[in-house]
Coordinates of C-alpha atoms (C1' of nucleotides) in Angstrom, one line a residue:
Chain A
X1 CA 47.5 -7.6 30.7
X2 CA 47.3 -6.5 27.1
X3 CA 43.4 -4.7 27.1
X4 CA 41.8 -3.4 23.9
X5 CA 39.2 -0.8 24.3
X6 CA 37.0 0.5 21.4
X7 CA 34.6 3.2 22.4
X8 CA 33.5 3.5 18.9
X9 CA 31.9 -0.2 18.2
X10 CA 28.8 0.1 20.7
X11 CA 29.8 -3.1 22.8
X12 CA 29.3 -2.0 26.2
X13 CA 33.3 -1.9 27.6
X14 CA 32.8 -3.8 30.7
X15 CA 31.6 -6.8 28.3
X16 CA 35.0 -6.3 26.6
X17 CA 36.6 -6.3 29.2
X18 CA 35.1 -9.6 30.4
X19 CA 35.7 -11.3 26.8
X20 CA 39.6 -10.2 27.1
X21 CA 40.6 -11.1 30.7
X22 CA 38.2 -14.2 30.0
X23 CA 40.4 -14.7 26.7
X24 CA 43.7 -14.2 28.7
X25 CA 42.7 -16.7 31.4
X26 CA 41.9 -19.4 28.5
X27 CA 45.3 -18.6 27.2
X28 CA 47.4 -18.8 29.8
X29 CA 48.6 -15.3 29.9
X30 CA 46.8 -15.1 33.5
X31 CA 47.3 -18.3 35.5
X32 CA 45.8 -19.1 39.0
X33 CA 46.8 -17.3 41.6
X34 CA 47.9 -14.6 39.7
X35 CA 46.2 -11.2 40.9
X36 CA 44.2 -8.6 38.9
X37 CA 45.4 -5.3 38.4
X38 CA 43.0 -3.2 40.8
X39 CA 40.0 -1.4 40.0
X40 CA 41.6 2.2 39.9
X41 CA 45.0 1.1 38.4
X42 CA 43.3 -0.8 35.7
X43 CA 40.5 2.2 35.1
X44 CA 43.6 4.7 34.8
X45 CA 45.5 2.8 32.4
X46 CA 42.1 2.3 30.0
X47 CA 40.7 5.4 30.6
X48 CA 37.4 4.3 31.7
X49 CA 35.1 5.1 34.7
X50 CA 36.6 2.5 37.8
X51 CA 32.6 1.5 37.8
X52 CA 32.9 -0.1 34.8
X53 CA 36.0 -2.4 35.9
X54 CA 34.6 -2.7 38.7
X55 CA 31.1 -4.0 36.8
X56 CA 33.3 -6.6 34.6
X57 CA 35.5 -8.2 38.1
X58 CA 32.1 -8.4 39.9
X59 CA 30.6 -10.1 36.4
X60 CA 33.4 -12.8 36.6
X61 CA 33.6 -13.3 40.1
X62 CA 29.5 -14.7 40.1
X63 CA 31.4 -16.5 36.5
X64 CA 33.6 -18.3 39.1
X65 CA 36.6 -17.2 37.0
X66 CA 38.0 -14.6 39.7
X67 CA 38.2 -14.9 43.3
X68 CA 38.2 -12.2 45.5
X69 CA 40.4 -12.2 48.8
X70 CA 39.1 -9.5 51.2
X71 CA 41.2 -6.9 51.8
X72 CA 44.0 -8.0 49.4
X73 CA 42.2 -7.7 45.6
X74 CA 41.2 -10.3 43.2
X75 CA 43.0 -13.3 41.7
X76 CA 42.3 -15.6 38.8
X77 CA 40.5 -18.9 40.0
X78 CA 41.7 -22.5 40.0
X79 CA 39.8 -23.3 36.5
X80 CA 42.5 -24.0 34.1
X81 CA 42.0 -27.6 33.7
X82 CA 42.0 -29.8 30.2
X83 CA 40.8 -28.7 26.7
X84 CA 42.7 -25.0 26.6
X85 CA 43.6 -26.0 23.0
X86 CA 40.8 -27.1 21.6
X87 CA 38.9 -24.0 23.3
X88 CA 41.6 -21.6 21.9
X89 CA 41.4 -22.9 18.3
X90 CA 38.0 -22.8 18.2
X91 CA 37.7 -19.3 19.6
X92 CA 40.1 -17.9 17.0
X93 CA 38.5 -20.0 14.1
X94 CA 35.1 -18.1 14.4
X95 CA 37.0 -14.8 13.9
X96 CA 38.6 -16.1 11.0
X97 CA 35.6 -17.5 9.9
X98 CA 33.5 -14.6 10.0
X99 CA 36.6 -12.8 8.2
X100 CA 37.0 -15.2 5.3
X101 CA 33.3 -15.4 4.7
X102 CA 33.3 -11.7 4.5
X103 CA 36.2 -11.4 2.2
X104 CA 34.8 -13.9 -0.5
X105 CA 31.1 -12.6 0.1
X106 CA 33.0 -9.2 -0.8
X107 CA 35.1 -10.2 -3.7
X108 CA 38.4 -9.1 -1.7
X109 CA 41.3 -11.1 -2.8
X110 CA 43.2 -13.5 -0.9
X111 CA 46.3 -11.4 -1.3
X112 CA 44.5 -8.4 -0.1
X113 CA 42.8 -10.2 2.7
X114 CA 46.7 -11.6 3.8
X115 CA 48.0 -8.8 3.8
X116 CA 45.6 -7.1 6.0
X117 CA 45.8 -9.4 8.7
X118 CA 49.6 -9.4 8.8
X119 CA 48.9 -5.8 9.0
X120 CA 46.7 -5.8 11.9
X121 CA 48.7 -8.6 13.6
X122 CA 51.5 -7.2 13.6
X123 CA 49.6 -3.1 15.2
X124 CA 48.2 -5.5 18.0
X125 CA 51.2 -8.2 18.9
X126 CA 53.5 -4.5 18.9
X127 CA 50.5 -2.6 21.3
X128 CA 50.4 -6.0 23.6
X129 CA 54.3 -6.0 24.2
X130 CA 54.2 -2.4 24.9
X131 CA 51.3 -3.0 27.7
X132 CA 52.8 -5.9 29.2
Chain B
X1 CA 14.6 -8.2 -0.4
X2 CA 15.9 -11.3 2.5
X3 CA 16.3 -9.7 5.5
X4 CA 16.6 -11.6 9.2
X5 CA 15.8 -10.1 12.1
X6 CA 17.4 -11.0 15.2
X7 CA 15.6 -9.5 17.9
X8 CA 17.2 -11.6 20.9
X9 CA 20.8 -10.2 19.7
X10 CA 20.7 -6.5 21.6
X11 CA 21.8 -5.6 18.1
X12 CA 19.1 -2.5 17.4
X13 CA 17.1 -3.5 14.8
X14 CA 17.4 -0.6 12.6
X15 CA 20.9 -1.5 12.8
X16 CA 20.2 -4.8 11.4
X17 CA 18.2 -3.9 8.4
X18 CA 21.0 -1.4 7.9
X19 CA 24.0 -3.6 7.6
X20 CA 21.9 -5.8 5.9
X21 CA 20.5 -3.2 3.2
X22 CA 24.4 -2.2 3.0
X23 CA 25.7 -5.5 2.4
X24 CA 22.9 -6.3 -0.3
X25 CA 24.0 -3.1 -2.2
X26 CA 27.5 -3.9 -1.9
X27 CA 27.0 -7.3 -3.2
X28 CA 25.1 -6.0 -5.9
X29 CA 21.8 -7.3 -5.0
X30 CA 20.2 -4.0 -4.9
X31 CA 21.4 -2.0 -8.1
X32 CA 21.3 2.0 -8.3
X33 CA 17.9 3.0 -9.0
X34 CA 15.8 -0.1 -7.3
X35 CA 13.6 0.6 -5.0
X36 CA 13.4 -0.1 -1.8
X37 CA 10.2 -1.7 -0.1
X38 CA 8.0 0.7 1.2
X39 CA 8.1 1.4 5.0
X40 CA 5.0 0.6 5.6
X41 CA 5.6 -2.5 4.0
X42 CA 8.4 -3.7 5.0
X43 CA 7.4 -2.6 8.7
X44 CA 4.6 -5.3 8.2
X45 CA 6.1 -8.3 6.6
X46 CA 9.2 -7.7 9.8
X47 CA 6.4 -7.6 12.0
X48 CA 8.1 -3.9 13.7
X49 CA 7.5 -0.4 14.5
X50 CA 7.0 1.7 11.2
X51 CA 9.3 3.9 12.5
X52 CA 12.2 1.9 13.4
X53 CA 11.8 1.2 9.4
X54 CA 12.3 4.6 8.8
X55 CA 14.9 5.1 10.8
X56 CA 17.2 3.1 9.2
X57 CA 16.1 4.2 5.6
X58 CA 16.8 8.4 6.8
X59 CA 20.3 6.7 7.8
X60 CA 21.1 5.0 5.0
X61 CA 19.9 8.4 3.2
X62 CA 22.4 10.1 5.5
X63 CA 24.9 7.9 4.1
X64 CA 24.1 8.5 1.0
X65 CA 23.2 5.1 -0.3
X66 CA 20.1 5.6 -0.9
X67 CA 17.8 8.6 -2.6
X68 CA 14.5 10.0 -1.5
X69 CA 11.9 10.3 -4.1
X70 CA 9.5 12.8 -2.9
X71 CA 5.8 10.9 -2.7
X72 CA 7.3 8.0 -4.2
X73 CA 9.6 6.6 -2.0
X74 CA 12.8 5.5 -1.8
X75 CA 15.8 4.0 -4.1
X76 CA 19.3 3.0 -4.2
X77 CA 21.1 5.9 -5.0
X78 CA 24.1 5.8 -7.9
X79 CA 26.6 4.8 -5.5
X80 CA 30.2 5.7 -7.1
X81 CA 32.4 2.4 -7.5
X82 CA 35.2 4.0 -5.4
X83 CA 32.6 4.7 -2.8
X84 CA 31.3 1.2 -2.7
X85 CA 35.2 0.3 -2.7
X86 CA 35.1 2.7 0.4
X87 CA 32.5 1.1 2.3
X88 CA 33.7 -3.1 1.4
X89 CA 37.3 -2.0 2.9
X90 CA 35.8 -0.6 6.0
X91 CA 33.4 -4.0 6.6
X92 CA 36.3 -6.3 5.6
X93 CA 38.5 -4.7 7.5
X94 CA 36.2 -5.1 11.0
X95 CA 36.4 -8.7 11.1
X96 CA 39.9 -8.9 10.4
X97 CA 40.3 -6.4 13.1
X98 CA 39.3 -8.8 15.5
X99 CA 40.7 -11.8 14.1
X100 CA 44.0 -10.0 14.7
X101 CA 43.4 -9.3 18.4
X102 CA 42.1 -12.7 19.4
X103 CA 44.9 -14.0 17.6
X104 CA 47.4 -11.6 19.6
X105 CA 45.1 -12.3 23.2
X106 CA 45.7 -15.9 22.5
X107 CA 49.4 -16.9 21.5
X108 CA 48.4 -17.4 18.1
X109 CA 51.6 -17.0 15.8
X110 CA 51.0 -15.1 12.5
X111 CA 52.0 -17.9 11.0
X112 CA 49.3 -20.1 11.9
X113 CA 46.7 -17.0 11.8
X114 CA 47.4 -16.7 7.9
X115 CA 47.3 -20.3 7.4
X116 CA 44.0 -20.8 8.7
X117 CA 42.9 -17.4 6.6
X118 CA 44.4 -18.9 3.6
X119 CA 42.8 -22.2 3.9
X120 CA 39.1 -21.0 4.9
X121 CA 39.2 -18.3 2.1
X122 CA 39.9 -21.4 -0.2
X123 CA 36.9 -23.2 1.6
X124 CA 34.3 -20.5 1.2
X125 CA 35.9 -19.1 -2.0
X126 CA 35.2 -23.0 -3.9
X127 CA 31.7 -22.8 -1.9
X128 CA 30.9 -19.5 -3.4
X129 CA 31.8 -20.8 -6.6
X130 CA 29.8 -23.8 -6.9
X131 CA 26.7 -21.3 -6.1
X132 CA 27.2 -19.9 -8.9
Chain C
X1 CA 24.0 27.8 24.3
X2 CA 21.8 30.2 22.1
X3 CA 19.0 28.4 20.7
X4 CA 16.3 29.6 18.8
X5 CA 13.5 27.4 17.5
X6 CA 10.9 28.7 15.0
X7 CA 7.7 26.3 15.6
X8 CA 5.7 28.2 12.6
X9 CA 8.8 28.0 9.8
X10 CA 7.7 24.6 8.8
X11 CA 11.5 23.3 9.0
X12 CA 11.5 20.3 11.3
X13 CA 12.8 21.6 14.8
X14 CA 15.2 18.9 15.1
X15 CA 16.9 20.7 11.6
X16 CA 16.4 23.9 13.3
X17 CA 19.0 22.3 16.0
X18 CA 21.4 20.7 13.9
X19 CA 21.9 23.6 12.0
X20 CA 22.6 26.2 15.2
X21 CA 24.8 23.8 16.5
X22 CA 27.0 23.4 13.4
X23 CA 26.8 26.9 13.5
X24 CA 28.0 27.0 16.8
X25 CA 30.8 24.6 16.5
X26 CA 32.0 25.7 13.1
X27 CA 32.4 29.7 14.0
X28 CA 33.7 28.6 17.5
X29 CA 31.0 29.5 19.9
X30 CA 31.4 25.5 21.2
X31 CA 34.8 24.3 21.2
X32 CA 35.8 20.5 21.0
X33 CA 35.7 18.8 24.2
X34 CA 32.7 21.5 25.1
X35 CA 29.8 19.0 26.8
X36 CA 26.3 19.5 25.4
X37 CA 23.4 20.2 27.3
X38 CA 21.9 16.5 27.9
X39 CA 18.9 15.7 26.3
X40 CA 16.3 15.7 29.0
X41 CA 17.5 19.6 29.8
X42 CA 17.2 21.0 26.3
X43 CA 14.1 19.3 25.8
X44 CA 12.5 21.0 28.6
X45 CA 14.0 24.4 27.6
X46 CA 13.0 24.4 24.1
X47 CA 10.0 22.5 25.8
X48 CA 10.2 19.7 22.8
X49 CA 9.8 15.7 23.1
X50 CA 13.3 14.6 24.2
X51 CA 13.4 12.4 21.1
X52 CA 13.3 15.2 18.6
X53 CA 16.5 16.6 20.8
X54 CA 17.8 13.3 20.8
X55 CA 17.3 12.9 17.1
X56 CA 19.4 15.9 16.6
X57 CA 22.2 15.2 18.8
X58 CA 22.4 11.8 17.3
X59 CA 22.7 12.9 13.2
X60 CA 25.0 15.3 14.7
X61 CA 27.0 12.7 15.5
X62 CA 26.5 10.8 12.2
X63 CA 28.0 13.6 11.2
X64 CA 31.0 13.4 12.9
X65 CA 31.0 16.7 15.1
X66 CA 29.6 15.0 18.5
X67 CA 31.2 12.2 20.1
X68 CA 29.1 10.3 23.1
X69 CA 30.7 9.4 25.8
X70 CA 28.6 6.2 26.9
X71 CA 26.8 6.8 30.2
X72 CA 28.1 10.7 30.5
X73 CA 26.6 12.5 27.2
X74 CA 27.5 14.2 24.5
X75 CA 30.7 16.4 23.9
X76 CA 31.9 18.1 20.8
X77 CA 34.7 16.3 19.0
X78 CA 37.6 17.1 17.9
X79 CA 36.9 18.4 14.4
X80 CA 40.0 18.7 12.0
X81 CA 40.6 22.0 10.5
X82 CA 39.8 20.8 6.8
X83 CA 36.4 19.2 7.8
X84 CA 35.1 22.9 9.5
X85 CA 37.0 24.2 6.8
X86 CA 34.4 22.0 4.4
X87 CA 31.6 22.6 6.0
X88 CA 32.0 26.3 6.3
X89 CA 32.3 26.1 2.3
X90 CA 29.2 24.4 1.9
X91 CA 27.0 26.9 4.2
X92 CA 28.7 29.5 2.2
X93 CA 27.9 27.9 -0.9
X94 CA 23.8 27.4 -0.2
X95 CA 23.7 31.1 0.4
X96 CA 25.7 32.1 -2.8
X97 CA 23.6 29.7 -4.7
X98 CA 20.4 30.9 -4.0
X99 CA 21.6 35.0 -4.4
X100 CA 22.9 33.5 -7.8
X101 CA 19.8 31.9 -9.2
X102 CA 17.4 34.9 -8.4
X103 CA 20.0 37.2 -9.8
X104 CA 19.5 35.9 -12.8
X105 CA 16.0 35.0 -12.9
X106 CA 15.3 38.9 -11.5
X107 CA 17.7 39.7 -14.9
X108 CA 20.6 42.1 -12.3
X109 CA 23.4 42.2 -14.0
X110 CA 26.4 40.3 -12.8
X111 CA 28.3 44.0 -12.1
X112 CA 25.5 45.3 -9.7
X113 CA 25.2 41.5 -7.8
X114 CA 29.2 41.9 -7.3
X115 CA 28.9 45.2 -6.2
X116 CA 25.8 44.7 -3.6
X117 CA 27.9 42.0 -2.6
X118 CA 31.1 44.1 -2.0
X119 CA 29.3 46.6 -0.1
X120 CA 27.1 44.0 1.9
X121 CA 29.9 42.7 2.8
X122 CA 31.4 45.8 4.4
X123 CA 28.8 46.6 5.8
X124 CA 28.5 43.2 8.0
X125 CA 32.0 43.0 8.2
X126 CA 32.5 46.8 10.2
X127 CA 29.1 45.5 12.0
X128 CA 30.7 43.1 13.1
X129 CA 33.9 44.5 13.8
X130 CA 32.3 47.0 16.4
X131 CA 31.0 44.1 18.2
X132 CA 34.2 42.4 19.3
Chain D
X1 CA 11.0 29.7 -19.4
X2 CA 14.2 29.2 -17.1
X3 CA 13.0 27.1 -13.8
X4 CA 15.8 25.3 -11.2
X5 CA 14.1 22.4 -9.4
X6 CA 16.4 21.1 -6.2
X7 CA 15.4 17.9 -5.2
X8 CA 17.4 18.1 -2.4
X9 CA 16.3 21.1 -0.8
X10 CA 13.9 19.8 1.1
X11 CA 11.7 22.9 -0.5
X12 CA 8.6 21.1 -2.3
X13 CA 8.9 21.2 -5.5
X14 CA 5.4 23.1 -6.2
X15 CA 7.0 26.1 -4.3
X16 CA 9.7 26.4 -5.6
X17 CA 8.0 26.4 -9.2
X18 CA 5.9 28.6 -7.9
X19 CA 8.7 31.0 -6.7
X20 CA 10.5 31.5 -9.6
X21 CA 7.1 31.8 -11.6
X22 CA 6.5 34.4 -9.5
X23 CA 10.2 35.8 -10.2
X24 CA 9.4 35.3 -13.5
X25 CA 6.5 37.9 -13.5
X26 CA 8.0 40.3 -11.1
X27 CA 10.8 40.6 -14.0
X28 CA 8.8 40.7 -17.2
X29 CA 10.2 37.7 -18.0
X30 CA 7.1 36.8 -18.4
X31 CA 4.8 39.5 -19.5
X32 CA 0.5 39.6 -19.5
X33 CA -0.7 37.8 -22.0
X34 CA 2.1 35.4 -22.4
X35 CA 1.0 31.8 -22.2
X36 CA 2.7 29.3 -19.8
X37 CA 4.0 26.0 -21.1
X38 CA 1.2 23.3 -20.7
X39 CA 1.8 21.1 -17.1
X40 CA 2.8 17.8 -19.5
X41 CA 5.1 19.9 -21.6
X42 CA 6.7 21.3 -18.4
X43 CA 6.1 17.9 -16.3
X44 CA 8.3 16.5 -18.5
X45 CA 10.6 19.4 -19.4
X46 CA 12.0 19.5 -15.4
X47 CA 11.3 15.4 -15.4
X48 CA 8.7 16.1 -12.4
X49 CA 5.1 14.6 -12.0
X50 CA 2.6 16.8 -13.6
X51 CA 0.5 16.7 -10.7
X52 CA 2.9 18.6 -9.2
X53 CA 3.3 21.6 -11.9
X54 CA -0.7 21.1 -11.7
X55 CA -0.6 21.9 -8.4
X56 CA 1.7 24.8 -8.7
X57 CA -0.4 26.5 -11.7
X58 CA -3.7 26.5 -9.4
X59 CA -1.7 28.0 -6.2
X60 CA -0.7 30.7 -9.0
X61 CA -4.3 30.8 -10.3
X62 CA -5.6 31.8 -6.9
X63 CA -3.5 34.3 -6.1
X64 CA -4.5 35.6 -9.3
X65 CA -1.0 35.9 -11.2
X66 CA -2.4 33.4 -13.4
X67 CA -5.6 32.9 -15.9
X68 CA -6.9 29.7 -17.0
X69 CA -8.9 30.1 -20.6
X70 CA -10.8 26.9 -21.1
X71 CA -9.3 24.5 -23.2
X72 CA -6.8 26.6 -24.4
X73 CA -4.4 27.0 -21.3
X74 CA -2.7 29.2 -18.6
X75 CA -1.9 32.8 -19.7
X76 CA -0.4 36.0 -16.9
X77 CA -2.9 37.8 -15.9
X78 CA -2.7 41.7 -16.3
X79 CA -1.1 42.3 -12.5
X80 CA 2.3 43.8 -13.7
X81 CA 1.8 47.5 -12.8
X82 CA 4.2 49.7 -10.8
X83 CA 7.0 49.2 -8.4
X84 CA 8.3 46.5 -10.2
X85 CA 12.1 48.0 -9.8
X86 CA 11.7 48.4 -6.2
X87 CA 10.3 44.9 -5.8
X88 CA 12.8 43.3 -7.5
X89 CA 15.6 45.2 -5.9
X90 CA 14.1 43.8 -2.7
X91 CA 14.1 40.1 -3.6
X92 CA 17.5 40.2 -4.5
X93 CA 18.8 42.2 -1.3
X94 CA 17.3 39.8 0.9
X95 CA 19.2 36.9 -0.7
X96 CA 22.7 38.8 -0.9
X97 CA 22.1 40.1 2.7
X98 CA 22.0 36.2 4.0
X99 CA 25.2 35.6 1.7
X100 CA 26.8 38.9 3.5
X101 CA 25.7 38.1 6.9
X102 CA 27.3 34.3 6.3
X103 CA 30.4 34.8 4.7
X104 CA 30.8 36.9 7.6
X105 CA 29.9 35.0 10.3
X106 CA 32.2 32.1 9.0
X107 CA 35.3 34.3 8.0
X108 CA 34.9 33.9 4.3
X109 CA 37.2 36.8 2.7
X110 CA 35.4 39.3 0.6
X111 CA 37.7 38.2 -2.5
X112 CA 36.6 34.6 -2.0
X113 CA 32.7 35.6 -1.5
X114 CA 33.2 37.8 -4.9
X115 CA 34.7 34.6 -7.0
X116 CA 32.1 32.1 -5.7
X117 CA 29.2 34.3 -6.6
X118 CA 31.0 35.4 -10.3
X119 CA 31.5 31.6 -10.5
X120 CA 27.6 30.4 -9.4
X121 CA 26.5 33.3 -11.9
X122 CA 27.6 32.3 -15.2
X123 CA 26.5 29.1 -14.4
X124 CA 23.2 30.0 -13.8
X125 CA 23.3 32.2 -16.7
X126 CA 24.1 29.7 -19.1
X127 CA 21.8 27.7 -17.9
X128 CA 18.7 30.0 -18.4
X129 CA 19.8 31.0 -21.8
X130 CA 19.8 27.4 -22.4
X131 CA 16.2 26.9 -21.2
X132 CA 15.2 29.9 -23.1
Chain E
dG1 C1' -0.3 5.8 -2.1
dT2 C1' 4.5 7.6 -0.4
dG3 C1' 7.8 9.2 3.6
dG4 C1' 8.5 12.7 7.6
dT5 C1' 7.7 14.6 12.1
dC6 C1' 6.4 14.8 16.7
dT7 C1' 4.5 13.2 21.0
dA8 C1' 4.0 10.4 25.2
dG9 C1' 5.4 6.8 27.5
dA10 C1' 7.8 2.5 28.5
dC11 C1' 12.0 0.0 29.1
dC12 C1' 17.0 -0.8 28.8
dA13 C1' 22.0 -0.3 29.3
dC14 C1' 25.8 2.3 31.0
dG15 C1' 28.5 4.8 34.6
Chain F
dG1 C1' 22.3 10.7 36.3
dT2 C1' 23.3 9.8 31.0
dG3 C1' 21.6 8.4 26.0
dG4 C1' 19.2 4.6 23.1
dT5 C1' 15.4 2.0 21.4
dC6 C1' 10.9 0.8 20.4
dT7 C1' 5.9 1.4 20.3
dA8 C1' 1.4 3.3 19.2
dG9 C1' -0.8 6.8 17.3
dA10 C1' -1.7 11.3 15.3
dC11 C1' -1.0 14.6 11.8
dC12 C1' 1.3 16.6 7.7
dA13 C1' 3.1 17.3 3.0
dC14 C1' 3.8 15.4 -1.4
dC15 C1' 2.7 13.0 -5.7

DNA sequence: GTGGTCTAGACCACG
DNA sequence: GTGGTCTAGACCACC
């Protein structure tokens, strides 16, 4: 599961956390049934206090996203139904909103602003292989 | 000076008048050598602490954007054009930061992430214009 | 860590801390990854309001030679050679500057400032040589 | 009448006027008798606000450096007696003795504490024989 | 009038 | 336990 921490941007980490397993869930890229890495695995690989993971599964659990089978771990829920698309598109077309508004509001050119985000694409799509 | 203060976000306020005081110099709004409203003011018309006021002006001091005035008060300071250049890069770049990882965390192909870039810089870019 | 606050200098104790701090970090006395004391403990050494310690610590930061750690405190960071390098320069500098100006104004010549330099300097340096 | 405000200092501006008045005296630089520039001429001279030279001249006047003629203006008072070698000796060891002690403590080399303070003196040099 | 500093105390979020 | 934020209020220095 392709996780991306930033300890500099002041969102607490278990909340991204939440938004990116909530974001892989929506996306297919965790399916029902499938089971979450555990607490300590996932808090070695991150580098974060197994509190804090611990803090996000227990946050989506009481979201009804996660189920957690005693004794065995946690596993995504039976939620995926209907509208994945549309909730996809419109979840990526804020970011890109936010970004284009920027960019004009800025006076950065389109080229510039392309060129960026094949940029950045291209550092993230390359860190998510390497983590799957 | 338009400022908006969100104070249900969990965004600091101080924070807020920040970003908002660095976007309006950015943009050109505030020019080198205006100056600001006083904190005493400002603290009113925002309905918050005088200090939090302050705050943010001693770190927009720190960042060298704006200038103290002894007894006066405070002012845009002459910002160099490859400093302002600087600071537009670094906000641009955020948002297209995580434009790039939802697009990754959600199957998005770079294909259809620049598109979508391309055709809402166009949108705002024709808005912006007819502003004018 | 050796702290010394002056209440009757009239410089603003929470400049008094910065600057022993940089002091500290930039001639090695606090190494990166070195935790600070947390806020609550200094302020009841230096018996000061928490905020002024927090104040400190947090320009520190700003500055780029603390790092938080959210929920653990504060640690040095991992300062490149050319930033120490920098600021060393400019602590240097403020010293020269002043001995400079009243040179002049006190009309020495720039021969006898060069040599009470030189033999300042040697002085200090075996001083400090015998303490090692 | 050579006079280096810093507005950055921190250091009000009255005192530091003050200082280097005082400087000024100590050196015969300015002698008894001689008149000080009026507070406008000044005010405007260093681009400060005349309260402020006001200000500075009255500090001066009470500790009786200074005498105020009616209507005609500020003149030295006859103070300069003695010991002025020795005085001035003094002010200027205490500045190169911080400079020592710091470009020790930070691991400047003597060769690069000599050139900076060659360097900062013929720039202040010119610049009081421009003021003159 | 301007901003700066410090305090005391409350509350919050994070780990 | 950690630091962060905000408030209310006092006092100071400067112009």
């Amino acid at each position: 599961m392709f996780l991306e921490i930033d300890h500099s941007s002041g969102v607490p980490i278990y909340r991204q956390i939440i938004r990116q397993v909530r974001r892989h869930i929506v996306t297919g890229g965790l399916k029902p049934g499938d089971q979450l890495e555990s607490v300590r695995e996932l808090a070695a690989r991150l580098n974060v206090n197994p509190m804090t993971i611990s803090k996000a599964y227990s946050l989506l659990e009481g979201e009804g996203l996660v189920e957690r089978r005693r004794g065995i771990g946690l596993f995504i829920a039976d939620v995926h139904n209907g509208h994945v698309d549309e909730i996809k598109s419109r979840m990526f077309a804020e970011t890109i909103d936010k970004a284009a508004v920027t960019a004009v509001q800025l006076g950065i050119s389109e080229r510039d602003a392309l060129s960026l985000l094949r940029e950045k694409y291209a550092l993230y799509r390359s860190k998510s292989r390497r983590q799957k």
